[in-house]
Short mmCIF file of C-alpha atoms in Angstrom, two decimals:
data_model
loop_
_atom_site.label_atom_id
_atom_site.label_comp_id
_atom_site.label_asym_id
_atom_site.label_seq_id
_atom_site.Cartn_x
_atom_site.Cartn_y
_atom_site.Cartn_z
CA HIS A 1 -107.76 -118.51 2.15
CA GLU A 2 -109.27 -120.79 -0.53
CA TYR A 3 -107.88 -121.59 -3.83
CA SER A 4 -110.28 -120.96 -6.87
CA PHE A 5 -110.89 -123.81 -9.21
CA THR A 6 -111.59 -121.44 -12.19
CA ALA A 7 -109.37 -119.00 -14.02
CA VAL A 8 -109.53 -116.67 -16.98
CA VAL A 9 -109.15 -118.66 -20.16
CA MET A 10 -106.05 -117.83 -22.17
CA ALA A 11 -106.30 -117.63 -25.95
CA PRO A 12 -104.44 -120.44 -27.82
CA PHE A 13 -101.15 -119.69 -29.32
CA LEU A 14 -101.13 -118.98 -33.03
CA LEU A 15 -98.54 -120.62 -35.05
CA SER A 16 -97.49 -119.71 -38.51
CA GLN A 17 -94.81 -121.09 -40.87
CA SER A 18 -93.24 -119.90 -44.13
CA MET A 19 -91.54 -121.98 -46.72
CA ALA A 20 -88.56 -120.93 -48.83
CA LEU A 21 -88.36 -121.79 -52.42
CA LEU A 22 -86.02 -124.85 -52.98
CA SER A 23 -83.88 -125.35 -55.99
CA LEU A 24 -84.40 -128.81 -57.70
CA PRO A 25 -80.98 -130.22 -56.65
CA LEU A 26 -81.62 -129.24 -53.01
CA LEU A 27 -85.04 -130.68 -53.18
CA VAL A 28 -83.76 -134.07 -54.43
CA LEU A 29 -81.11 -134.04 -51.69
CA CYS A 30 -83.78 -133.44 -49.03
CA PHE A 31 -85.86 -136.28 -50.41
CA LEU A 32 -82.96 -138.74 -50.20
CA ILE A 33 -82.23 -137.74 -46.65
CA SER A 34 -85.83 -138.16 -45.71
CA VAL A 35 -85.79 -141.67 -47.10
CA LEU A 36 -82.84 -142.58 -44.79
CA VAL A 37 -84.59 -141.37 -41.71
CA VAL A 38 -88.16 -142.21 -42.46
CA VAL A 39 -88.25 -145.19 -39.91
CA ASP A 40 -86.87 -143.19 -37.07
CA ALA A 41 -89.03 -140.19 -37.95
CA SER A 42 -92.18 -142.30 -37.98
CA ARG A 43 -91.61 -143.21 -34.35
CA SER A 44 -91.57 -139.67 -33.12
CA SER A 45 -93.88 -137.93 -35.52
CA PHE A 46 -96.93 -138.75 -33.42
CA SER A 47 -95.49 -136.76 -30.46
CA SER A 48 -93.84 -133.90 -32.41
CA SER A 49 -96.98 -132.11 -33.50
CA ALA A 50 -96.79 -128.32 -33.07
CA SER A 51 -100.46 -127.97 -31.95
CA ALA A 52 -103.50 -129.74 -30.75
CA SER A 53 -105.09 -129.72 -34.15
CA THR A 54 -103.65 -133.04 -35.22
CA ASP A 55 -104.75 -134.71 -31.95
CA VAL A 56 -108.45 -133.98 -32.42
CA VAL A 57 -110.73 -137.03 -32.09
CA THR A 58 -113.48 -136.88 -34.56
CA SER A 59 -115.18 -140.26 -33.82
CA LEU A 60 -114.66 -143.38 -31.84
CA PRO A 61 -115.26 -147.00 -32.79
CA GLY A 62 -118.27 -148.48 -30.90
CA PHE A 63 -120.09 -145.16 -30.80
CA THR A 64 -122.45 -143.79 -33.51
CA GLY A 65 -123.05 -140.05 -33.87
CA PRO A 66 -121.22 -136.93 -32.80
CA LEU A 67 -119.10 -137.07 -29.71
CA PRO A 68 -120.73 -135.62 -26.66
CA THR A 69 -117.86 -133.19 -26.10
CA ARG A 70 -114.64 -132.19 -27.86
CA MET A 71 -111.89 -134.73 -27.47
CA TRP A 72 -108.17 -134.86 -28.22
CA SER A 73 -105.75 -137.86 -28.06
CA GLY A 74 -102.08 -138.03 -28.99
CA LEU A 75 -98.53 -138.48 -27.79
CA VAL A 76 -96.37 -135.80 -26.28
CA GLU A 77 -92.59 -136.15 -25.85
CA SER A 78 -92.31 -135.99 -22.06
CA LEU A 79 -88.58 -136.81 -21.33
CA PRO A 80 -86.06 -137.20 -24.14
CA GLY A 81 -86.97 -140.37 -26.11
CA MET A 82 -90.12 -140.92 -24.11
CA HIS A 83 -93.59 -140.48 -25.57
CA SER A 84 -96.55 -140.17 -23.26
CA HIS A 85 -100.10 -140.86 -24.43
CA TYR A 86 -102.88 -138.55 -23.25
CA ILE A 87 -106.59 -138.16 -23.85
CA LEU A 88 -108.38 -134.90 -23.04
CA ALA A 89 -112.16 -134.47 -22.92
CA GLU A 90 -113.29 -130.82 -22.80
CA CYS A 91 -115.87 -129.79 -20.12
CA THR A 92 -119.38 -129.13 -21.36
CA ALA A 93 -119.35 -125.39 -20.25
CA PRO A 94 -115.83 -124.02 -20.87
CA PRO A 95 -113.66 -122.50 -19.53
CA CYS A 96 -113.06 -124.97 -16.77
CA ALA A 97 -110.25 -126.33 -14.57
CA THR A 98 -108.73 -129.61 -15.71
CA ILE A 99 -108.71 -132.77 -13.65
CA ALA A 100 -105.49 -134.59 -14.62
CA TRP A 101 -105.92 -138.33 -13.68
CA PHE A 102 -103.27 -141.05 -13.14
CA GLN A 103 -104.58 -144.59 -12.68
CA GLY A 104 -102.04 -146.09 -10.23
CA GLY A 105 -100.94 -149.66 -10.28
CA PRO A 106 -98.01 -149.15 -10.62
CA GLY A 107 -98.58 -150.05 -14.33
CA ALA A 108 -102.36 -149.57 -14.65
CA SER A 109 -103.60 -147.67 -17.67
CA SER A 110 -105.63 -144.52 -17.29
CA MET A 111 -107.72 -145.67 -20.23
CA TYR A 112 -109.86 -147.43 -17.46
CA GLY A 113 -110.50 -144.10 -15.87
CA MET A 114 -111.55 -142.44 -19.13
CA PHE A 115 -113.55 -145.32 -20.67
CA VAL A 116 -114.94 -147.14 -17.64
CA GLU A 117 -115.11 -144.67 -14.76
CA PHE A 118 -115.68 -140.94 -15.40
CA GLY A 119 -115.23 -140.08 -19.13
CA PRO A 120 -117.98 -138.75 -21.47
CA LEU A 121 -118.19 -142.22 -23.15
CA VAL A 122 -117.93 -145.47 -21.13
CA PHE A 123 -118.33 -149.21 -21.49
CA LYS A 124 -121.29 -150.63 -19.54
CA GLY A 125 -120.84 -154.34 -19.69
CA SER A 126 -119.07 -156.84 -21.97
CA ASP A 127 -120.45 -155.48 -25.15
CA VAL A 128 -117.73 -153.58 -27.09
CA LYS A 129 -120.00 -150.53 -27.30
CA LEU A 130 -119.48 -147.02 -25.87
CA ASN A 131 -122.33 -145.44 -24.11
CA VAL A 132 -122.89 -141.70 -23.15
CA ASN A 133 -122.05 -141.30 -19.44
CA PRO A 134 -124.62 -138.97 -17.81
CA TYR A 135 -122.32 -138.70 -14.83
CA SER A 136 -119.16 -137.74 -16.70
CA TRP A 137 -116.76 -135.52 -14.88
CA THR A 138 -116.85 -133.24 -17.98
CA HIS A 139 -119.83 -131.69 -16.33
CA LEU A 140 -117.31 -130.21 -13.78
CA ALA A 141 -113.99 -129.93 -15.56
CA ASN A 142 -111.88 -130.90 -18.50
CA THR A 143 -110.75 -134.46 -17.89
CA LEU A 144 -107.25 -135.39 -18.85
CA VAL A 145 -105.83 -138.89 -18.52
CA ILE A 146 -102.15 -139.79 -18.97
CA ASP A 147 -100.68 -143.33 -19.27
CA SER A 148 -97.61 -143.43 -17.14
CA PRO A 149 -94.89 -144.36 -16.84
CA PRO A 150 -94.03 -145.37 -20.34
CA PRO A 151 -94.55 -148.02 -21.76
CA VAL A 152 -97.94 -148.20 -19.89
CA GLY A 153 -100.88 -148.08 -22.28
CA PHE A 154 -99.87 -146.58 -25.69
CA SER A 155 -96.98 -144.58 -24.18
CA TYR A 156 -93.63 -145.74 -25.51
CA CYS A 157 -89.81 -145.15 -25.55
CA ASP A 158 -87.14 -145.03 -28.19
CA PRO A 159 -85.43 -146.86 -29.60
CA ALA A 160 -87.96 -149.77 -29.08
CA GLY A 161 -90.76 -147.61 -30.50
CA PRO A 162 -94.52 -148.11 -30.14
CA SER A 163 -94.35 -151.90 -30.30
CA GLY A 164 -92.03 -152.19 -27.30
CA ASN A 165 -92.77 -154.39 -24.38
CA GLY A 166 -92.97 -153.73 -20.71
CA THR A 167 -89.20 -153.49 -20.14
CA SER A 168 -88.60 -151.26 -23.14
CA CYS A 169 -88.27 -148.11 -21.08
CA GLY A 170 -85.97 -149.40 -18.48
CA PRO A 171 -86.46 -149.32 -14.67
CA TRP A 172 -88.80 -147.04 -12.83
CA ASP A 173 -89.29 -145.95 -9.28
CA ASP A 174 -91.54 -143.38 -7.57
CA ALA A 175 -89.09 -140.54 -8.08
CA SER A 176 -88.56 -141.19 -11.81
CA THR A 177 -92.28 -141.64 -12.36
CA ALA A 178 -92.94 -138.24 -10.78
CA SER A 179 -90.31 -136.80 -13.07
CA VAL A 180 -91.79 -138.14 -16.33
CA ASN A 181 -95.41 -137.18 -15.12
CA ASP A 182 -94.14 -133.65 -14.54
CA ALA A 183 -92.61 -133.52 -18.00
CA ALA A 184 -95.77 -135.02 -19.58
CA LEU A 185 -97.96 -132.38 -17.98
CA ARG A 186 -95.69 -129.61 -19.16
CA ALA A 187 -95.65 -130.99 -22.66
CA TRP A 188 -99.43 -131.31 -22.65
CA ALA A 189 -99.85 -127.71 -21.34
CA LYS A 190 -97.68 -126.51 -24.21
CA ARG A 191 -99.99 -128.23 -26.64
CA HIS A 192 -103.21 -127.10 -24.82
CA PRO A 193 -102.40 -123.72 -23.37
CA GLN A 194 -106.06 -122.66 -23.36
CA HIS A 195 -106.99 -125.55 -21.10
CA ALA A 196 -103.88 -125.44 -18.93
CA ALA A 197 -104.54 -121.72 -18.24
CA ASN A 198 -107.51 -122.61 -16.02
CA GLY A 199 -105.38 -124.72 -13.59
CA LEU A 200 -105.06 -128.32 -12.87
CA ILE A 201 -106.38 -130.65 -10.13
CA ILE A 202 -104.05 -133.69 -9.92
CA ALA A 203 -106.01 -136.81 -9.10
CA GLY A 204 -106.01 -140.61 -9.25
CA GLU A 205 -106.66 -143.89 -7.33
CA SER A 206 -104.93 -146.80 -5.69
CA TYR A 207 -101.18 -146.52 -6.22
CA ALA A 208 -101.84 -142.94 -7.47
CA GLY A 209 -101.78 -142.36 -3.68
CA VAL A 210 -98.09 -142.27 -4.29
CA TYR A 211 -98.09 -140.89 -7.89
CA VAL A 212 -100.14 -137.86 -7.01
CA PRO A 213 -98.42 -136.37 -3.93
CA THR A 214 -94.93 -137.02 -5.25
CA LEU A 215 -95.88 -135.32 -8.57
CA VAL A 216 -97.58 -132.31 -6.84
CA LYS A 217 -94.59 -131.92 -4.50
CA ARG A 218 -92.30 -131.69 -7.50
CA LEU A 219 -94.47 -129.20 -9.29
CA VAL A 220 -95.04 -126.72 -6.42
CA GLU A 221 -91.50 -126.79 -5.18
CA ASN A 222 -89.89 -126.10 -8.49
CA VAL A 223 -89.46 -122.37 -7.93
CA HIS A 224 -86.69 -122.11 -10.58
CA ASP A 225 -88.83 -123.58 -13.36
CA PRO A 226 -92.51 -123.46 -12.34
CA PRO A 227 -94.97 -125.31 -14.49
CA PRO A 228 -97.09 -123.36 -17.00
CA PHE A 229 -100.20 -123.91 -15.02
CA LYS A 230 -101.47 -123.49 -11.45
CA VAL A 231 -101.95 -126.62 -9.31
CA LEU A 232 -105.40 -126.11 -7.72
CA GLY A 233 -105.67 -129.14 -5.61
CA ALA A 234 -105.06 -132.86 -5.25
CA ALA A 235 -107.38 -135.79 -4.81
CA VAL A 236 -106.84 -139.58 -4.39
CA GLY A 237 -109.26 -142.41 -4.02
CA ASP A 238 -108.75 -145.58 -2.05
CA PRO A 239 -105.12 -144.80 -1.99
CA CYS A 240 -101.78 -146.35 -1.03
CA ALA A 241 -100.05 -144.25 1.46
CA PRO A 242 -96.64 -145.56 2.66
CA PRO A 243 -95.78 -146.34 5.39
CA ALA A 244 -99.46 -146.62 6.61
CA VAL A 245 -100.54 -148.90 3.68
CA CYS A 246 -98.74 -150.34 0.67
CA GLY A 247 -95.53 -149.93 2.64
CA VAL A 248 -94.34 -152.21 5.50
CA GLY A 249 -97.79 -153.66 5.94
CA ASN A 250 -100.51 -153.30 8.43
CA ALA A 251 -101.59 -154.99 11.65
CA PRO A 252 -104.65 -157.35 11.38
CA LEU A 253 -106.95 -154.97 13.27
CA PHE A 254 -108.59 -153.05 10.43
CA HIS A 255 -109.04 -156.16 8.33
CA VAL A 256 -110.70 -157.93 11.22
CA LEU A 257 -113.00 -155.03 11.80
CA PHE A 258 -113.83 -154.85 8.02
CA ALA A 259 -114.63 -158.65 7.71
CA HIS A 260 -116.72 -158.57 10.83
CA GLY A 261 -118.49 -155.34 10.02
CA HIS A 262 -119.42 -156.54 6.58
CA GLY A 263 -120.90 -159.82 7.67
CA GLN A 264 -118.02 -162.06 6.62
CA MET A 265 -117.01 -163.11 10.12
CA SER A 266 -119.20 -164.70 12.77
CA TYR A 267 -119.40 -163.04 16.20
CA LYS A 268 -118.01 -166.23 17.61
CA ASN A 269 -114.84 -165.89 15.54
CA PHE A 270 -114.64 -162.19 16.24
CA GLU A 271 -114.88 -162.88 19.98
CA ALA A 272 -112.19 -165.60 19.79
CA ILE A 273 -109.84 -163.18 17.96
CA MET A 274 -110.41 -160.51 20.57
CA ASN A 275 -109.72 -162.80 23.38
CA ALA A 276 -106.63 -164.47 21.74
CA CYS A 277 -105.05 -161.39 20.26
CA GLY A 278 -105.09 -158.92 23.15
CA GLY A 279 -108.19 -157.00 22.09
CA LEU A 280 -108.13 -154.05 19.84
CA SER A 281 -104.81 -152.73 21.13
CA GLY A 282 -103.15 -156.15 20.59
CA LEU A 283 -104.57 -156.48 17.00
CA ALA A 284 -103.07 -153.09 16.24
CA ARG A 285 -99.57 -154.53 16.51
CA LEU A 286 -97.84 -155.85 13.40
CA ASP A 287 -96.55 -158.88 15.30
CA ALA A 288 -99.92 -159.73 16.80
CA PRO A 289 -100.17 -163.20 15.18
CA SER A 290 -96.87 -164.32 16.75
CA ARG A 291 -96.90 -162.22 19.97
CA PHE A 292 -100.03 -163.61 21.53
CA ASP A 293 -100.55 -167.41 22.02
CA GLY A 294 -103.38 -168.58 19.87
CA CYS A 295 -103.76 -165.37 17.95
CA GLY A 296 -102.48 -166.70 14.73
CA ASP A 297 -104.69 -169.80 14.93
CA ALA A 298 -107.78 -167.71 15.68
CA LEU A 299 -107.04 -165.57 12.63
CA LYS A 300 -106.47 -168.61 10.43
CA ARG A 301 -109.84 -170.10 11.42
CA ALA A 302 -111.75 -166.85 10.78
CA ASP A 303 -109.92 -166.55 7.41
CA VAL A 304 -111.08 -169.95 6.27
CA ASP A 305 -114.66 -169.35 7.45
CA ALA A 306 -114.71 -166.08 5.59
CA GLY A 307 -114.66 -167.73 2.23
CA LYS A 308 -113.66 -165.91 -0.91
CA VAL A 309 -114.20 -162.29 -1.85
CA TYR A 310 -113.41 -160.15 -4.91
CA PRO A 311 -110.57 -158.02 -3.53
CA TYR A 312 -111.88 -154.79 -4.99
CA ALA A 313 -115.57 -154.96 -4.03
CA GLU A 314 -116.97 -156.86 -1.11
CA TYR A 315 -120.38 -157.27 -2.70
CA ASP A 316 -119.33 -157.82 -6.30
CA ASP A 317 -121.48 -160.54 -7.86
CA CYS A 318 -119.88 -160.82 -11.29
CA ASN A 319 -118.63 -164.15 -12.58
CA HIS A 320 -114.88 -164.00 -12.14
CA ALA A 321 -114.26 -167.76 -12.80
CA GLY A 322 -110.80 -168.17 -14.26
CA ASP A 323 -109.76 -164.80 -12.95
CA PRO A 324 -106.63 -165.17 -10.86
CA PHE A 325 -107.46 -162.01 -8.90
CA ARG A 326 -110.68 -163.46 -7.39
CA ARG A 327 -108.84 -164.94 -4.30
CA ARG A 328 -109.47 -165.18 -0.66
CA ARG A 329 -108.52 -162.12 1.36
CA SER A 330 -106.10 -163.07 4.08
CA LEU A 331 -106.40 -161.43 7.45
CA LEU A 332 -102.74 -162.34 8.13
CA SER A 333 -101.07 -161.39 4.82
CA GLU A 334 -100.55 -157.72 5.60
CA ALA A 335 -98.47 -158.38 8.68
CA SER A 336 -95.95 -160.23 6.66
CA GLU A 337 -96.16 -159.17 3.06
CA PRO A 338 -95.84 -155.47 2.13
CA ARG A 339 -97.14 -156.18 -1.48
CA GLN A 340 -99.69 -158.92 -1.91
CA TRP A 341 -102.73 -159.82 -3.89
CA PHE A 342 -105.22 -157.52 -2.23
CA LEU A 343 -103.68 -154.52 -3.91
CA ARG A 344 -104.30 -155.93 -7.39
CA ARG A 345 -107.14 -155.61 -9.96
CA PRO A 346 -107.48 -157.43 -13.17
CA SER A 347 -105.36 -155.85 -15.96
CA ILE A 348 -106.77 -154.50 -19.18
CA VAL A 349 -105.70 -157.26 -21.50
CA PRO A 350 -106.82 -157.68 -25.08
CA LEU A 351 -109.69 -160.22 -25.34
CA GLU A 352 -107.78 -162.71 -27.36
CA GLU A 353 -105.03 -162.85 -24.72
CA GLN A 354 -107.40 -163.42 -21.83
CA PRO A 355 -108.23 -166.95 -20.60
CA PRO A 356 -111.69 -167.96 -22.05
CA PRO A 357 -114.42 -167.64 -19.47
CA PRO A 358 -116.67 -170.63 -18.76
CA PRO A 359 -119.84 -170.25 -20.91
CA PRO A 360 -121.99 -168.27 -20.34
CA PHE A 361 -119.60 -165.46 -19.34
CA HIS A 362 -121.94 -163.95 -16.72
CA ALA A 363 -123.30 -167.14 -15.28
CA TYR A 364 -124.88 -165.44 -12.23
CA PRO A 365 -128.39 -164.27 -13.12
CA GLY A 366 -128.69 -160.62 -12.40
CA GLY A 367 -125.06 -160.49 -11.26
CA VAL A 368 -123.63 -156.96 -10.98
CA ALA A 369 -120.46 -155.53 -9.58
CA SER A 370 -120.50 -153.47 -6.31
CA GLY A 371 -122.98 -150.61 -6.37
CA GLY A 372 -124.85 -151.98 -9.37
CA ALA A 373 -122.14 -151.53 -12.05
CA PRO A 374 -122.43 -153.87 -15.00
CA CYS A 375 -120.11 -156.79 -15.31
CA GLY A 376 -117.51 -157.10 -18.05
CA SER A 377 -116.54 -153.51 -18.86
CA LEU A 378 -112.88 -154.25 -18.33
CA ARG A 379 -112.99 -157.06 -20.89
CA ALA A 380 -114.82 -154.87 -23.37
CA LEU A 381 -112.17 -152.14 -22.94
CA GLY A 382 -109.33 -154.60 -23.56
CA ALA A 383 -110.98 -155.83 -26.78
CA TRP A 384 -111.69 -152.33 -27.98
CA LEU A 385 -108.13 -151.15 -27.35
CA ALA A 386 -106.81 -154.05 -29.51
CA GLU A 387 -108.73 -152.83 -32.62
CA ALA A 388 -106.85 -151.13 -35.39
CA GLU A 389 -109.67 -148.66 -35.74
CA THR A 390 -109.31 -147.58 -32.13
CA LYS A 391 -105.62 -146.91 -32.58
CA THR A 392 -106.37 -144.76 -35.69
CA ALA A 393 -109.10 -142.84 -33.86
CA LEU A 394 -106.80 -142.20 -30.83
CA ASN A 395 -104.00 -140.93 -33.09
CA VAL A 396 -101.41 -143.52 -32.01
CA PRO A 397 -99.20 -145.59 -34.30
CA ALA A 398 -100.78 -148.62 -35.93
CA THR A 399 -97.98 -150.75 -34.58
CA SER A 400 -98.68 -149.70 -30.98
CA ASN A 401 -98.51 -152.40 -28.28
CA PHE A 402 -101.02 -151.63 -25.57
CA PHE A 403 -99.17 -152.53 -22.40
CA GLU A 404 -100.88 -152.76 -19.01
CA CYS A 405 -99.92 -154.73 -15.97
CA ASP A 406 -100.83 -153.25 -12.52
CA ASN A 407 -99.08 -153.84 -9.32
CA GLY A 408 -95.73 -153.55 -10.99
CA GLY A 409 -95.83 -156.84 -12.82
CA GLY A 410 -94.37 -157.14 -16.22
CA PHE A 411 -92.04 -154.32 -16.01
CA ASN A 412 -89.32 -153.16 -13.64
CA TYR A 413 -90.74 -150.96 -10.95
CA THR A 414 -89.25 -150.21 -7.44
CA LEU A 415 -91.48 -148.81 -4.68
CA SER A 416 -89.11 -146.09 -3.51
CA GLU A 417 -91.15 -143.44 -1.59
CA LYS A 418 -91.14 -144.49 2.05
CA ASN A 419 -93.31 -141.76 3.53
CA VAL A 420 -96.09 -139.89 1.56
CA LEU A 421 -97.70 -138.89 4.93
CA ALA A 422 -94.89 -136.22 5.31
CA ILE A 423 -95.68 -134.98 1.74
CA TRP A 424 -99.44 -134.77 2.42
CA SER A 425 -98.66 -132.79 5.59
CA ASP A 426 -96.93 -130.14 3.51
CA LEU A 427 -99.51 -130.06 0.65
CA VAL A 428 -102.50 -129.59 2.88
CA GLN A 429 -100.99 -126.30 3.91
CA ARG A 430 -100.81 -125.15 0.26
CA MET A 431 -104.06 -126.34 -1.43
CA PRO A 432 -107.26 -128.27 -1.05
CA VAL A 433 -106.75 -131.99 -0.63
CA LEU A 434 -109.26 -134.76 -0.81
CA VAL A 435 -108.79 -138.38 0.24
CA TYR A 436 -111.73 -140.60 -0.41
CA ASN A 437 -112.51 -144.36 0.02
CA GLY A 438 -115.23 -146.79 -0.97
CA ASP A 439 -116.50 -148.41 2.10
CA THR A 440 -116.87 -151.86 0.60
CA ASP A 441 -113.25 -152.03 -0.74
CA PRO A 442 -111.65 -155.02 1.06
CA GLY A 443 -108.16 -154.45 -0.22
CA LEU A 444 -107.49 -150.80 0.74
CA ASN A 445 -110.29 -150.51 3.20
CA PHE A 446 -111.70 -147.36 4.73
CA TYR A 447 -110.71 -148.23 8.29
CA VAL A 448 -107.08 -148.07 7.28
CA THR A 449 -107.49 -144.78 5.43
CA GLN A 450 -109.57 -143.26 8.14
CA ASN A 451 -106.83 -144.11 10.60
CA TRP A 452 -103.89 -142.57 8.68
CA THR A 453 -105.83 -139.43 7.55
CA SER A 454 -106.86 -138.69 11.15
CA LYS A 455 -103.52 -139.51 12.83
CA GLY A 456 -100.75 -139.35 10.15
CA ILE A 457 -101.12 -135.86 8.66
CA ALA A 458 -99.52 -133.03 10.62
CA GLY A 459 -100.66 -129.45 10.83
CA ILE A 460 -104.40 -129.96 10.54
CA VAL A 461 -107.21 -129.51 13.01
CA GLU A 462 -110.70 -131.24 12.80
CA ARG A 463 -113.33 -128.66 12.02
CA GLU A 464 -116.21 -130.97 11.22
CA ALA A 465 -116.41 -134.41 12.87
CA TRP A 466 -117.49 -137.56 11.05
CA ARG A 467 -120.96 -136.89 9.52
CA PRO A 468 -123.07 -137.91 6.59
CA TRP A 469 -122.87 -136.21 3.21
CA THR A 470 -125.68 -136.41 0.77
CA VAL A 471 -125.84 -136.47 -3.01
CA ASP A 472 -128.87 -134.22 -3.20
CA GLY A 473 -128.93 -132.15 -0.03
CA ASN A 474 -132.01 -134.12 1.03
CA HIS A 475 -131.92 -137.82 2.05
CA ARG A 476 -129.75 -139.63 -0.57
CA LEU A 477 -126.74 -140.77 1.33
CA GLY A 478 -123.37 -140.37 -0.41
CA GLY A 479 -121.16 -141.46 2.44
CA PHE A 480 -119.50 -139.82 5.43
CA VAL A 481 -117.01 -136.98 5.62
CA THR A 482 -114.56 -135.58 8.18
CA ARG A 483 -113.31 -132.07 7.45
CA TYR A 484 -110.04 -130.49 8.62
CA ALA A 485 -108.61 -127.01 8.60
CA SER A 486 -104.88 -126.52 7.97
CA GLU A 487 -102.50 -123.94 9.35
CA GLY A 488 -101.83 -122.57 5.89
CA ALA A 489 -103.81 -121.74 2.82
CA GLY A 490 -105.13 -125.24 2.15
CA ARG A 491 -107.71 -127.55 3.62
CA PHE A 492 -108.24 -131.35 3.91
CA ASP A 493 -111.24 -133.60 3.54
CA PHE A 494 -111.60 -137.33 4.12
CA ALA A 495 -114.80 -138.80 2.60
CA THR A 496 -116.25 -142.29 2.24
CA ILE A 497 -118.51 -143.40 -0.53
CA HIS A 498 -121.28 -145.63 0.83
CA GLY A 499 -121.53 -149.01 -0.94
CA SER A 500 -118.62 -148.43 -3.23
CA GLY A 501 -115.73 -150.76 -4.01
CA HIS A 502 -112.20 -149.76 -4.88
CA MET A 503 -112.73 -147.92 -8.26
CA VAL A 504 -115.30 -145.44 -6.97
CA PRO A 505 -116.34 -143.68 -10.26
CA ALA A 506 -117.00 -147.06 -11.77
CA PHE A 507 -119.00 -148.53 -8.89
CA LYS A 508 -120.82 -145.35 -7.81
CA PRO A 509 -120.73 -142.82 -10.68
CA VAL A 510 -123.51 -140.66 -9.25
CA GLN A 511 -121.84 -140.27 -5.90
CA ALA A 512 -118.38 -139.83 -7.36
CA LEU A 513 -119.57 -136.87 -9.47
CA ALA A 514 -121.36 -135.38 -6.49
CA LEU A 515 -118.30 -135.83 -4.30
CA PHE A 516 -116.00 -133.96 -6.58
CA GLU A 517 -118.55 -131.22 -7.20
CA GLN A 518 -119.08 -130.66 -3.47
CA TRP A 519 -115.36 -130.86 -2.70
CA MET A 520 -114.49 -128.29 -5.43
CA SER A 521 -117.20 -125.95 -4.18
CA ASN A 522 -116.07 -126.48 -0.51
CA ALA A 523 -119.55 -127.47 0.59
CA PHE A 524 -120.56 -131.02 1.47
CA LYS A 525 -124.34 -131.26 1.53
CA ARG A 526 -126.17 -132.39 4.66
CA TYR A 527 -129.38 -134.20 5.24
CA ALA A 528 -132.45 -132.09 4.94
CA PRO A 529 -133.95 -131.04 8.38
#
């Protein structure tokens, strides 16, 4: 059995109101009361709208002309006293399913997804100018992004209000984040019933490898209060997957293979590591550096010789001088540190708060990010989000503090989900699931993901062995795919994207669009005969 990614569109709810005539004394009394509560009311008025009409986006700073598709932006009250910011871009040929995107982090803003990766308008370099994205996912589906958990992005909590800082919403963990994401989607669906009626695909990248399965599990198992939409499937890119990755750590094996396979390690060093660390089986042990005499020293030598690499894209050629995230990848770090630098990416920080780059900003002639993506888009997004005109256009309070940290820094987050593999093992029986990975992502590399997807998910049987998939059904390589059948109504696919770093839609937009289109249609294109 296969789930359908389309549904009959439901007509929007029609709301009507009537007003009773007020006597003058009563009118004066109401006015005095309104004065007393105006401050508190102003905090919640942005998320108390009865319909989507007040959330319509009519124009965006940095873009001239009509928007390429209908868009909405606003705040919904998710949990009591919590206001979650969303942006919705309608598909170009409605009705469509909706891809609901969560950026990960924890603490990363989904504005990166909408305005750098897959939205209808994206930044292409350091100029604060939006460009039409010919590879927008709105060609396939409505695209919905939600900033979570509050106060990430423009989301916020009472009583601190929109100007609150990273700790203004209290502590978070994986379970409470799933709860607020559940509530935010329900509140969004109430405001946009015509879009929710077509079903949702829950998706994200990086730490959304935890966000997505924990949220989907909560949605599909709530038989007493089911959500007002159907969950059609789940997809995660370059994901965390405790305990396999982003949990207790990994053995050095997959990082050695990645460095050697991508030309960052000499064969001499590779051979020395194999001999000192007990070969492939020895390197697969968490305690390999200390268990085998000389293993740790061999890894250290290779690590020094490997030099520095941008942890989200092996072949990135942008100028990241002054960027604390451009650091040497350590072959040893995973064995001893569950959470370290290689899981991070630069945060979206307003331009004036960023350390000034050495002039000129892009000092490397012709420098581009992995896959040819232009340099500087993250910096442009940060500057754009800091503008007062942007806040007005996105229907958020003028006093809003845009908070974004990534990797849990700057607010109180506990990594509480110990085993998402067990959750995936259940979900693949219920619905289509896609796990994908850029094959030049050093931090969460495809060797690690290939390993846990092939060995860590129960109840699946390989039905198509590792093979190429193409963008065009001819000779343009997209990556490689391994396909699995489940024992239930779902299915499971693991795909790589050739030449892509961590944020696949940003680095390889053509391939990302083709990947989702082929997964949604359950047909990965082969090479032409």
